[in-house]
Amino acid sequence: MRKKIVAGNWKMNTLPAEGVELAKGVVAQRGEVCECVNFIVCPPFTHLAQVAEVLKGSTVELGAQNCAAEAKGAYTGEVAASMIAALGCKYVILGHSERRQYYGETSETLNKKMEQVYANGLTPIYCVGENLDEREAGNHFAVCKQQIEEVVFNLTEEQFKNLVIAYEPVWAIGTGKTATAEQAQEIHAYIREVLSSKFGAAAEECPILYGGSCKPSNAAEIFAKEDVDGGLIGGAALKAEDFIAIGKGFMA
Ligand code: PEP
């Protein structure tokens, strides 16, 4: 049985006090959903420590949205994976399309970040996905394959066992457009096939999340698909009620 995960990517939203309130709301409502669903919140770096306090004693886990490619030293403005781990994070989102697009993150950088994440006992949530032009040209399979081959294929078998993938079509992120459940299943199954070509049966255990305008009204249909193991949620993760309602999609 693969892990079921609902992870919230808060992006650059909420001030610390607001983040604390949001986390409190998630903790308070978490009991409405089966323990078999793992909830993760990924606040901005500035309030990871405060949110970690709120999550203490709950089963809601903490993640960061990024980390540095280097271990430590003269890298002004960067945040090391070791610092994130010390604050109680278990996960780090890597390769989000916003980071690839606005901050020029390449596979080369992401390989270094992966190394840091594993060296500090964290689990990467590695994002892949095509943009609209690539989808319209029918290149979405090739794009995802390349993003996996260039980074995930460099992992050891041991590291691969501790990986979460998020398929996030760029055209669906924050746009209100969602991939259909069939589109999600088609590419999730394909991603699993690519993973199994390298890691064999272990690919069956790798959670593959869908991300892109996932909300309470569409989560159940998407999560019902065989190769969809949950969601990476942006906008709808900013309201505790909606975030939890998305988790309920597994129970529908
Ligand atoms: C995301 O950016 O990871 C995301 C899925 O955003 P949204 O849910 O807002 O589309």
PDB file of C-alpha atoms and ligand atoms in Angstrom:
ATOM      1  CA  MET A   1       0.000   0.000   0.000  1.00  0.00           C
ATOM      2  CA  ARG A   2       1.483   3.325  -1.056  1.00  0.00           C
ATOM      3  CA  LYS A   3       1.482   6.262   1.309  1.00  0.00           C
ATOM      4  CA  LYS A   4      -1.405   8.713   0.773  1.00  0.00           C
ATOM      5  CA  ILE A   5      -0.220  12.308   1.091  1.00  0.00           C
ATOM      6  CA  VAL A   6      -1.792  15.751   1.052  1.00  0.00           C
ATOM      7  CA  ALA A   7       0.940  18.392   1.150  1.00  0.00           C
ATOM      8  CA  GLY A   8       0.316  22.128   1.340  1.00  0.00           C
ATOM      9  CA  ASN A   9       2.689  24.478  -0.433  1.00  0.00           C
ATOM     10  CA  TRP A  10       2.005  27.867   1.145  1.00  0.00           C
ATOM     11  CA  LYS A  11       4.451  29.584  -1.225  1.00  0.00           C
ATOM     12  CA  MET A  12       5.214  33.209  -0.256  1.00  0.00           C
ATOM     13  CA  ASN A  13       1.976  33.643   1.662  1.00  0.00           C
ATOM     14  CA  THR A  14       1.095  34.305   5.310  1.00  0.00           C
ATOM     15  CA  LEU A  15       2.908  36.363   7.918  1.00  0.00           C
ATOM     16  CA  PRO A  16       4.211  34.330  10.856  1.00  0.00           C
ATOM     17  CA  ALA A  17       1.120  34.924  13.032  1.00  0.00           C
ATOM     18  CA  GLU A  18      -1.170  33.987  10.135  1.00  0.00           C
ATOM     19  CA  GLY A  19       0.880  30.865   9.453  1.00  0.00           C
ATOM     20  CA  VAL A  20       0.560  29.840  13.083  1.00  0.00           C
ATOM     21  CA  GLU A  21      -3.241  30.265  12.911  1.00  0.00           C
ATOM     22  CA  LEU A  22      -3.419  28.288   9.688  1.00  0.00           C
ATOM     23  CA  ALA A  23      -1.340  25.463  11.176  1.00  0.00           C
ATOM     24  CA  LYS A  24      -3.523  25.455  14.291  1.00  0.00           C
ATOM     25  CA  GLY A  25      -6.580  25.080  12.075  1.00  0.00           C
ATOM     26  CA  VAL A  26      -5.027  22.133  10.229  1.00  0.00           C
ATOM     27  CA  VAL A  27      -4.091  20.425  13.504  1.00  0.00           C
ATOM     28  CA  ALA A  28      -7.568  21.035  14.950  1.00  0.00           C
ATOM     29  CA  GLN A  29      -9.373  19.571  11.922  1.00  0.00           C
ATOM     30  CA  ARG A  30      -6.936  16.829  11.051  1.00  0.00           C
ATOM     31  CA  GLY A  31      -8.930  14.274  13.084  1.00  0.00           C
ATOM     32  CA  GLU A  32     -11.784  14.532  10.558  1.00  0.00           C
ATOM     33  CA  VAL A  33      -9.687  12.526   8.098  1.00  0.00           C
ATOM     34  CA  CYS A  34      -8.402   8.947   8.366  1.00  0.00           C
ATOM     35  CA  GLU A  35      -4.930   8.583   9.908  1.00  0.00           C
ATOM     36  CA  CYS A  36      -4.035   6.745   6.701  1.00  0.00           C
ATOM     37  CA  VAL A  37      -3.751  10.148   4.998  1.00  0.00           C
ATOM     38  CA  ASN A  38      -0.502  11.970   5.747  1.00  0.00           C
ATOM     39  CA  PHE A  39      -0.804  15.744   5.957  1.00  0.00           C
ATOM     40  CA  ILE A  40       2.256  17.937   5.382  1.00  0.00           C
ATOM     41  CA  VAL A  41       2.428  21.736   5.549  1.00  0.00           C
ATOM     42  CA  CYS A  42       5.222  23.693   3.877  1.00  0.00           C
ATOM     43  CA  PRO A  43       5.265  27.287   5.196  1.00  0.00           C
ATOM     44  CA  PRO A  44       7.803  29.973   4.283  1.00  0.00           C
ATOM     45  CA  PHE A  45      11.230  29.587   5.960  1.00  0.00           C
ATOM     46  CA  THR A  46      10.522  32.513   8.283  1.00  0.00           C
ATOM     47  CA  HIS A  47       7.875  30.681  10.248  1.00  0.00           C
ATOM     48  CA  LEU A  48       9.020  27.080  10.107  1.00  0.00           C
ATOM     49  CA  ALA A  49      10.094  27.165  13.756  1.00  0.00           C
ATOM     50  CA  GLN A  50       6.804  28.622  14.997  1.00  0.00           C
ATOM     51  CA  VAL A  51       4.741  26.233  12.913  1.00  0.00           C
ATOM     52  CA  ALA A  52       6.893  23.330  14.161  1.00  0.00           C
ATOM     53  CA  GLU A  53       5.808  24.259  17.698  1.00  0.00           C
ATOM     54  CA  VAL A  54       2.142  24.182  16.673  1.00  0.00           C
ATOM     55  CA  LEU A  55       2.528  20.762  15.021  1.00  0.00           C
ATOM     56  CA  LYS A  56       4.213  19.186  18.044  1.00  0.00           C
ATOM     57  CA  GLY A  57       2.200  16.231  19.319  1.00  0.00           C
ATOM     58  CA  SER A  58       0.090  16.083  16.143  1.00  0.00           C
ATOM     59  CA  THR A  59       0.512  13.861  13.106  1.00  0.00           C
ATOM     60  CA  VAL A  60       0.741  16.826  10.733  1.00  0.00           C
ATOM     61  CA  GLU A  61       4.272  16.973   9.354  1.00  0.00           C
ATOM     62  CA  LEU A  62       6.443  19.882   8.356  1.00  0.00           C
ATOM     63  CA  GLY A  63       8.198  20.583   5.063  1.00  0.00           C
ATOM     64  CA  ALA A  64      10.186  23.415   3.492  1.00  0.00           C
ATOM     65  CA  GLN A  65       9.662  24.813   0.021  1.00  0.00           C
ATOM     66  CA  ASN A  66      13.302  24.786  -1.050  1.00  0.00           C
ATOM     67  CA  CYS A  67      16.844  24.436   0.278  1.00  0.00           C
ATOM     68  CA  ALA A  68      20.347  25.460  -0.696  1.00  0.00           C
ATOM     69  CA  ALA A  69      22.459  23.423  -3.070  1.00  0.00           C
ATOM     70  CA  GLU A  70      25.465  23.730  -0.767  1.00  0.00           C
ATOM     71  CA  ALA A  71      25.980  22.445   2.778  1.00  0.00           C
ATOM     72  CA  LYS A  72      27.030  25.735   4.417  1.00  0.00           C
ATOM     73  CA  GLY A  73      29.260  28.761   4.071  1.00  0.00           C
ATOM     74  CA  ALA A  74      29.338  32.020   2.164  1.00  0.00           C
ATOM     75  CA  TYR A  75      26.020  31.781   0.291  1.00  0.00           C
ATOM     76  CA  THR A  76      24.182  34.942   1.308  1.00  0.00           C
ATOM     77  CA  GLY A  77      20.448  34.521   1.626  1.00  0.00           C
ATOM     78  CA  GLU A  78      20.435  30.751   1.276  1.00  0.00           C
ATOM     79  CA  VAL A  79      18.999  28.246   3.753  1.00  0.00           C
ATOM     80  CA  ALA A  80      20.820  24.935   4.208  1.00  0.00           C
ATOM     81  CA  ALA A  81      19.072  21.570   4.388  1.00  0.00           C
ATOM     82  CA  SER A  82      20.742  21.019   7.784  1.00  0.00           C
ATOM     83  CA  MET A  83      19.043  24.180   9.122  1.00  0.00           C
ATOM     84  CA  ILE A  84      15.674  23.013   7.828  1.00  0.00           C
ATOM     85  CA  ALA A  85      16.155  19.587   9.391  1.00  0.00           C
ATOM     86  CA  ALA A  86      17.150  21.186  12.716  1.00  0.00           C
ATOM     87  CA  LEU A  87      13.799  23.004  12.778  1.00  0.00           C
ATOM     88  CA  GLY A  88      11.899  19.737  12.582  1.00  0.00           C
ATOM     89  CA  CYS A  89      11.173  19.542   8.862  1.00  0.00           C
ATOM     90  CA  LYS A  90      10.825  16.097   7.343  1.00  0.00           C
ATOM     91  CA  TYR A  91      10.260  17.113   3.728  1.00  0.00           C
ATOM     92  CA  VAL A  92      11.589  19.598   1.166  1.00  0.00           C
ATOM     93  CA  ILE A  93       9.829  20.520  -2.069  1.00  0.00           C
ATOM     94  CA  LEU A  94      12.384  20.519  -4.895  1.00  0.00           C
ATOM     95  CA  GLY A  95      12.089  21.470  -8.537  1.00  0.00           C
ATOM     96  CA  HIS A  96       8.798  23.334  -8.250  1.00  0.00           C
ATOM     97  CA  SER A  97       8.021  24.883 -11.635  1.00  0.00           C
ATOM     98  CA  GLU A  98       8.069  28.382 -10.100  1.00  0.00           C
ATOM     99  CA  ARG A  99      11.654  27.777  -9.026  1.00  0.00           C
ATOM    100  CA  ARG A 100      12.598  26.316 -12.384  1.00  0.00           C
ATOM    101  CA  GLN A 101      10.933  29.230 -14.214  1.00  0.00           C
ATOM    102  CA  TYR A 102      11.719  32.281 -12.048  1.00  0.00           C
ATOM    103  CA  TYR A 103      14.978  31.232 -10.406  1.00  0.00           C
ATOM    104  CA  GLY A 104      16.546  29.260 -13.231  1.00  0.00           C
ATOM    105  CA  GLU A 105      16.759  25.978 -11.362  1.00  0.00           C
ATOM    106  CA  THR A 106      18.276  23.341 -13.577  1.00  0.00           C
ATOM    107  CA  SER A 107      18.735  19.615 -13.173  1.00  0.00           C
ATOM    108  CA  GLU A 108      22.348  20.315 -12.244  1.00  0.00           C
ATOM    109  CA  THR A 109      21.289  22.492  -9.283  1.00  0.00           C
ATOM    110  CA  LEU A 110      18.564  20.047  -8.340  1.00  0.00           C
ATOM    111  CA  ASN A 111      21.024  17.157  -8.213  1.00  0.00           C
ATOM    112  CA  LYS A 112      23.051  19.102  -5.659  1.00  0.00           C
ATOM    113  CA  LYS A 113      19.946  19.978  -3.648  1.00  0.00           C
ATOM    114  CA  MET A 114      18.877  16.331  -3.665  1.00  0.00           C
ATOM    115  CA  GLU A 115      22.255  15.406  -2.239  1.00  0.00           C
ATOM    116  CA  GLN A 116      21.825  17.920   0.588  1.00  0.00           C
ATOM    117  CA  VAL A 117      18.296  16.771   1.331  1.00  0.00           C
ATOM    118  CA  TYR A 118      19.324  13.125   1.690  1.00  0.00           C
ATOM    119  CA  ALA A 119      22.500  13.975   3.602  1.00  0.00           C
ATOM    120  CA  ASN A 120      20.260  15.579   6.235  1.00  0.00           C
ATOM    121  CA  GLY A 121      17.723  12.790   6.508  1.00  0.00           C
ATOM    122  CA  LEU A 122      14.951  14.703   4.727  1.00  0.00           C
ATOM    123  CA  THR A 123      12.538  13.455   2.060  1.00  0.00           C
ATOM    124  CA  PRO A 124      12.328  15.352  -1.220  1.00  0.00           C
ATOM    125  CA  ILE A 125       9.010  16.081  -2.871  1.00  0.00           C
ATOM    126  CA  TYR A 126      10.359  16.329  -6.391  1.00  0.00           C
ATOM    127  CA  CYS A 127       8.139  18.212  -8.849  1.00  0.00           C
ATOM    128  CA  VAL A 128       7.900  17.517 -12.553  1.00  0.00           C
ATOM    129  CA  GLY A 129       5.491  18.760 -15.188  1.00  0.00           C
ATOM    130  CA  GLU A 130       5.086  20.330 -18.584  1.00  0.00           C
ATOM    131  CA  ASN A 131       4.020  23.824 -19.596  1.00  0.00           C
ATOM    132  CA  LEU A 132       1.082  24.568 -21.889  1.00  0.00           C
ATOM    133  CA  ASP A 133       3.120  24.641 -25.123  1.00  0.00           C
ATOM    134  CA  GLU A 134       4.677  21.319 -24.261  1.00  0.00           C
ATOM    135  CA  ARG A 135       1.275  19.800 -23.473  1.00  0.00           C
ATOM    136  CA  GLU A 136      -0.258  21.142 -26.692  1.00  0.00           C
ATOM    137  CA  ALA A 137       2.649  19.786 -28.719  1.00  0.00           C
ATOM    138  CA  GLY A 138       2.144  16.377 -27.081  1.00  0.00           C
ATOM    139  CA  ASN A 139       5.543  16.564 -25.401  1.00  0.00           C
ATOM    140  CA  HIS A 140       4.344  16.150 -21.813  1.00  0.00           C
ATOM    141  CA  PHE A 141       5.544  12.565 -21.529  1.00  0.00           C
ATOM    142  CA  ALA A 142       9.018  13.436 -22.830  1.00  0.00           C
ATOM    143  CA  VAL A 143       9.327  16.476 -20.537  1.00  0.00           C
ATOM    144  CA  CYS A 144       8.460  14.507 -17.398  1.00  0.00           C
ATOM    145  CA  LYS A 145      10.726  11.648 -18.448  1.00  0.00           C
ATOM    146  CA  GLN A 146      13.657  14.008 -18.910  1.00  0.00           C
ATOM    147  CA  GLN A 147      13.060  15.756 -15.556  1.00  0.00           C
ATOM    148  CA  ILE A 148      13.083  12.339 -13.894  1.00  0.00           C
ATOM    149  CA  GLU A 149      16.019  10.888 -15.805  1.00  0.00           C
ATOM    150  CA  GLU A 150      18.240  13.902 -15.157  1.00  0.00           C
ATOM    151  CA  VAL A 151      17.671  13.934 -11.394  1.00  0.00           C
ATOM    152  CA  VAL A 152      15.850  10.919  -9.947  1.00  0.00           C
ATOM    153  CA  PHE A 153      17.917   8.419 -11.948  1.00  0.00           C
ATOM    154  CA  ASN A 154      21.006   9.652 -10.077  1.00  0.00           C
ATOM    155  CA  LEU A 155      19.601   8.466  -6.749  1.00  0.00           C
ATOM    156  CA  THR A 156      20.689   5.242  -5.110  1.00  0.00           C
ATOM    157  CA  GLU A 157      18.097   2.505  -4.586  1.00  0.00           C
ATOM    158  CA  GLU A 158      18.102   3.373  -0.891  1.00  0.00           C
ATOM    159  CA  GLN A 159      17.454   7.062  -1.570  1.00  0.00           C
ATOM    160  CA  PHE A 160      14.727   6.263  -4.060  1.00  0.00           C
ATOM    161  CA  LYS A 161      12.788   4.451  -1.339  1.00  0.00           C
ATOM    162  CA  ASN A 162      12.497   7.807   0.397  1.00  0.00           C
ATOM    163  CA  LEU A 163      11.190   9.958  -2.438  1.00  0.00           C
ATOM    164  CA  VAL A 164       7.871  11.592  -3.223  1.00  0.00           C
ATOM    165  CA  ILE A 165       7.120  12.775  -6.762  1.00  0.00           C
ATOM    166  CA  ALA A 166       4.633  15.540  -7.561  1.00  0.00           C
ATOM    167  CA  TYR A 167       3.299  15.768 -11.098  1.00  0.00           C
ATOM    168  CA  GLU A 168       2.312  19.390 -11.589  1.00  0.00           C
ATOM    169  CA  PRO A 169       1.282  20.517 -15.064  1.00  0.00           C
ATOM    170  CA  VAL A 170       2.441  24.146 -15.153  1.00  0.00           C
ATOM    171  CA  TRP A 171      -0.708  25.165 -17.051  1.00  0.00           C
ATOM    172  CA  ALA A 172      -2.828  24.037 -14.123  1.00  0.00           C
ATOM    173  CA  ILE A 173      -0.894  25.708 -11.302  1.00  0.00           C
ATOM    174  CA  GLY A 174      -2.809  28.606  -9.812  1.00  0.00           C
ATOM    175  CA  THR A 175      -4.851  28.948 -13.006  1.00  0.00           C
ATOM    176  CA  GLY A 176      -8.056  27.275 -11.881  1.00  0.00           C
ATOM    177  CA  LYS A 177      -7.590  24.797 -14.737  1.00  0.00           C
ATOM    178  CA  THR A 178      -7.197  21.246 -13.537  1.00  0.00           C
ATOM    179  CA  ALA A 179      -5.995  18.218 -15.417  1.00  0.00           C
ATOM    180  CA  THR A 180      -8.835  15.771 -15.783  1.00  0.00           C
ATOM    181  CA  ALA A 181      -8.648  12.713 -13.587  1.00  0.00           C
ATOM    182  CA  GLU A 182      -7.957  10.704 -16.758  1.00  0.00           C
ATOM    183  CA  GLN A 183      -5.104  13.012 -17.802  1.00  0.00           C
ATOM    184  CA  ALA A 184      -3.627  12.726 -14.315  1.00  0.00           C
ATOM    185  CA  GLN A 185      -3.894   8.937 -14.269  1.00  0.00           C
ATOM    186  CA  GLU A 186      -2.385   8.646 -17.743  1.00  0.00           C
ATOM    187  CA  ILE A 187       0.743  10.576 -16.881  1.00  0.00           C
ATOM    188  CA  HIS A 188       1.071   9.244 -13.331  1.00  0.00           C
ATOM    189  CA  ALA A 189       1.053   5.702 -14.725  1.00  0.00           C
ATOM    190  CA  TYR A 190       3.633   6.766 -17.277  1.00  0.00           C
ATOM    191  CA  ILE A 191       5.842   8.340 -14.586  1.00  0.00           C
ATOM    192  CA  ARG A 192       5.632   5.125 -12.571  1.00  0.00           C
ATOM    193  CA  GLU A 193       6.655   3.162 -15.660  1.00  0.00           C
ATOM    194  CA  VAL A 194       9.683   5.433 -16.153  1.00  0.00           C
ATOM    195  CA  LEU A 195      10.604   5.003 -12.480  1.00  0.00           C
ATOM    196  CA  SER A 196      10.253   1.234 -12.698  1.00  0.00           C
ATOM    197  CA  SER A 197      12.561   1.100 -15.736  1.00  0.00           C
ATOM    198  CA  LYS A 198      15.315   2.208 -13.363  1.00  0.00           C
ATOM    199  CA  PHE A 199      14.219   1.106  -9.886  1.00  0.00           C
ATOM    200  CA  GLY A 200      12.065  -1.943 -10.667  1.00  0.00           C
ATOM    201  CA  ALA A 201       9.408  -2.993  -8.177  1.00  0.00           C
ATOM    202  CA  ALA A 202      10.329  -0.150  -5.778  1.00  0.00           C
ATOM    203  CA  ALA A 203       8.487   2.200  -8.163  1.00  0.00           C
ATOM    204  CA  GLU A 204       5.237   0.635  -6.970  1.00  0.00           C
ATOM    205  CA  GLU A 205       5.887   2.111  -3.526  1.00  0.00           C
ATOM    206  CA  CYS A 206       6.733   5.657  -4.642  1.00  0.00           C
ATOM    207  CA  PRO A 207       3.933   8.147  -3.887  1.00  0.00           C
ATOM    208  CA  ILE A 208       3.092  10.291  -6.929  1.00  0.00           C
ATOM    209  CA  LEU A 209       1.047  13.379  -6.034  1.00  0.00           C
ATOM    210  CA  TYR A 210      -1.016  15.507  -8.386  1.00  0.00           C
ATOM    211  CA  GLY A 211      -0.681  19.293  -8.177  1.00  0.00           C
ATOM    212  CA  GLY A 212      -2.476  22.021 -10.100  1.00  0.00           C
ATOM    213  CA  SER A 213      -5.644  23.756  -8.891  1.00  0.00           C
ATOM    214  CA  CYS A 214      -6.606  20.783  -6.770  1.00  0.00           C
ATOM    215  CA  LYS A 215      -9.520  21.731  -4.500  1.00  0.00           C
ATOM    216  CA  PRO A 216     -12.216  20.113  -2.356  1.00  0.00           C
ATOM    217  CA  SER A 217     -14.554  19.829  -5.353  1.00  0.00           C
ATOM    218  CA  ASN A 218     -12.167  17.863  -7.580  1.00  0.00           C
ATOM    219  CA  ALA A 219      -9.889  16.009  -5.154  1.00  0.00           C
ATOM    220  CA  ALA A 220     -12.027  12.877  -4.751  1.00  0.00           C
ATOM    221  CA  GLU A 221     -12.241  12.226  -8.491  1.00  0.00           C
ATOM    222  CA  ILE A 222      -8.499  12.714  -9.010  1.00  0.00           C
ATOM    223  CA  PHE A 223      -7.458  10.746  -5.910  1.00  0.00           C
ATOM    224  CA  ALA A 224      -9.671   7.837  -6.966  1.00  0.00           C
ATOM    225  CA  LYS A 225      -7.283   7.081  -9.805  1.00  0.00           C
ATOM    226  CA  GLU A 226      -4.986   4.152  -9.263  1.00  0.00           C
ATOM    227  CA  ASP A 227      -1.658   5.924  -9.694  1.00  0.00           C
ATOM    228  CA  VAL A 228      -2.595   9.172  -7.927  1.00  0.00           C
ATOM    229  CA  ASP A 229      -1.448   8.998  -4.320  1.00  0.00           C
ATOM    230  CA  GLY A 230      -2.532  12.427  -3.150  1.00  0.00           C
ATOM    231  CA  GLY A 231      -1.939  16.067  -3.911  1.00  0.00           C
ATOM    232  CA  LEU A 232       0.484  18.947  -3.654  1.00  0.00           C
ATOM    233  CA  ILE A 233      -1.824  21.841  -2.937  1.00  0.00           C
ATOM    234  CA  GLY A 234      -1.109  25.549  -3.430  1.00  0.00           C
ATOM    235  CA  GLY A 235      -3.973  28.034  -3.138  1.00  0.00           C
ATOM    236  CA  ALA A 236      -6.398  25.689  -1.400  1.00  0.00           C
ATOM    237  CA  ALA A 237      -3.805  24.923   1.315  1.00  0.00           C
ATOM    238  CA  LEU A 238      -4.182  28.469   2.637  1.00  0.00           C
ATOM    239  CA  LYS A 239      -7.555  27.676   4.211  1.00  0.00           C
ATOM    240  CA  ALA A 240      -7.395  24.901   6.817  1.00  0.00           C
ATOM    241  CA  GLU A 241     -10.944  23.837   6.038  1.00  0.00           C
ATOM    242  CA  ASP A 242     -10.264  23.426   2.312  1.00  0.00           C
ATOM    243  CA  PHE A 243      -6.951  21.702   2.891  1.00  0.00           C
ATOM    244  CA  ILE A 244      -8.575  19.155   5.200  1.00  0.00           C
ATOM    245  CA  ALA A 245     -11.550  18.786   2.852  1.00  0.00           C
ATOM    246  CA  ILE A 246      -9.084  17.816   0.101  1.00  0.00           C
ATOM    247  CA  GLY A 247      -7.803  15.048   2.387  1.00  0.00           C
ATOM    248  CA  LYS A 248     -11.380  13.856   2.746  1.00  0.00           C
ATOM    249  CA  GLY A 249     -11.259  13.183  -0.995  1.00  0.00           C
ATOM    250  CA  PHE A 250      -9.628   9.862  -0.115  1.00  0.00           C
ATOM    251  CA  MET A 251     -12.648   8.879   1.945  1.00  0.00           C
ATOM    252  CA  ALA A 252     -15.283   9.704  -0.675  1.00  0.00           C
TER     253      ALA A 252
HETATM  254  C1  PEP B   1       1.565  24.337  -6.531  1.00  0.00           C
HETATM  255  O1  PEP B   1       2.083  25.398  -6.813  1.00  0.00           O
HETATM  256  O2  PEP B   1       2.251  23.408  -6.051  1.00  0.00           O
HETATM  257  C2  PEP B   1       0.129  24.204  -6.778  1.00  0.00           C
HETATM  258  C3  PEP B   1      -0.352  23.013  -7.001  1.00  0.00           C
HETATM  259  O3  PEP B   1      -0.612  25.358  -6.766  1.00  0.00           O
HETATM  260  P1  PEP B   1      -2.215  25.497  -6.943  1.00  0.00           P
HETATM  261  O4  PEP B   1      -2.837  24.401  -6.126  1.00  0.00           O
HETATM  262  O5  PEP B   1      -2.529  26.856  -6.418  1.00  0.00           O
HETATM  263  O6  PEP B   1      -2.479  25.323  -8.390  1.00  0.00           O
END
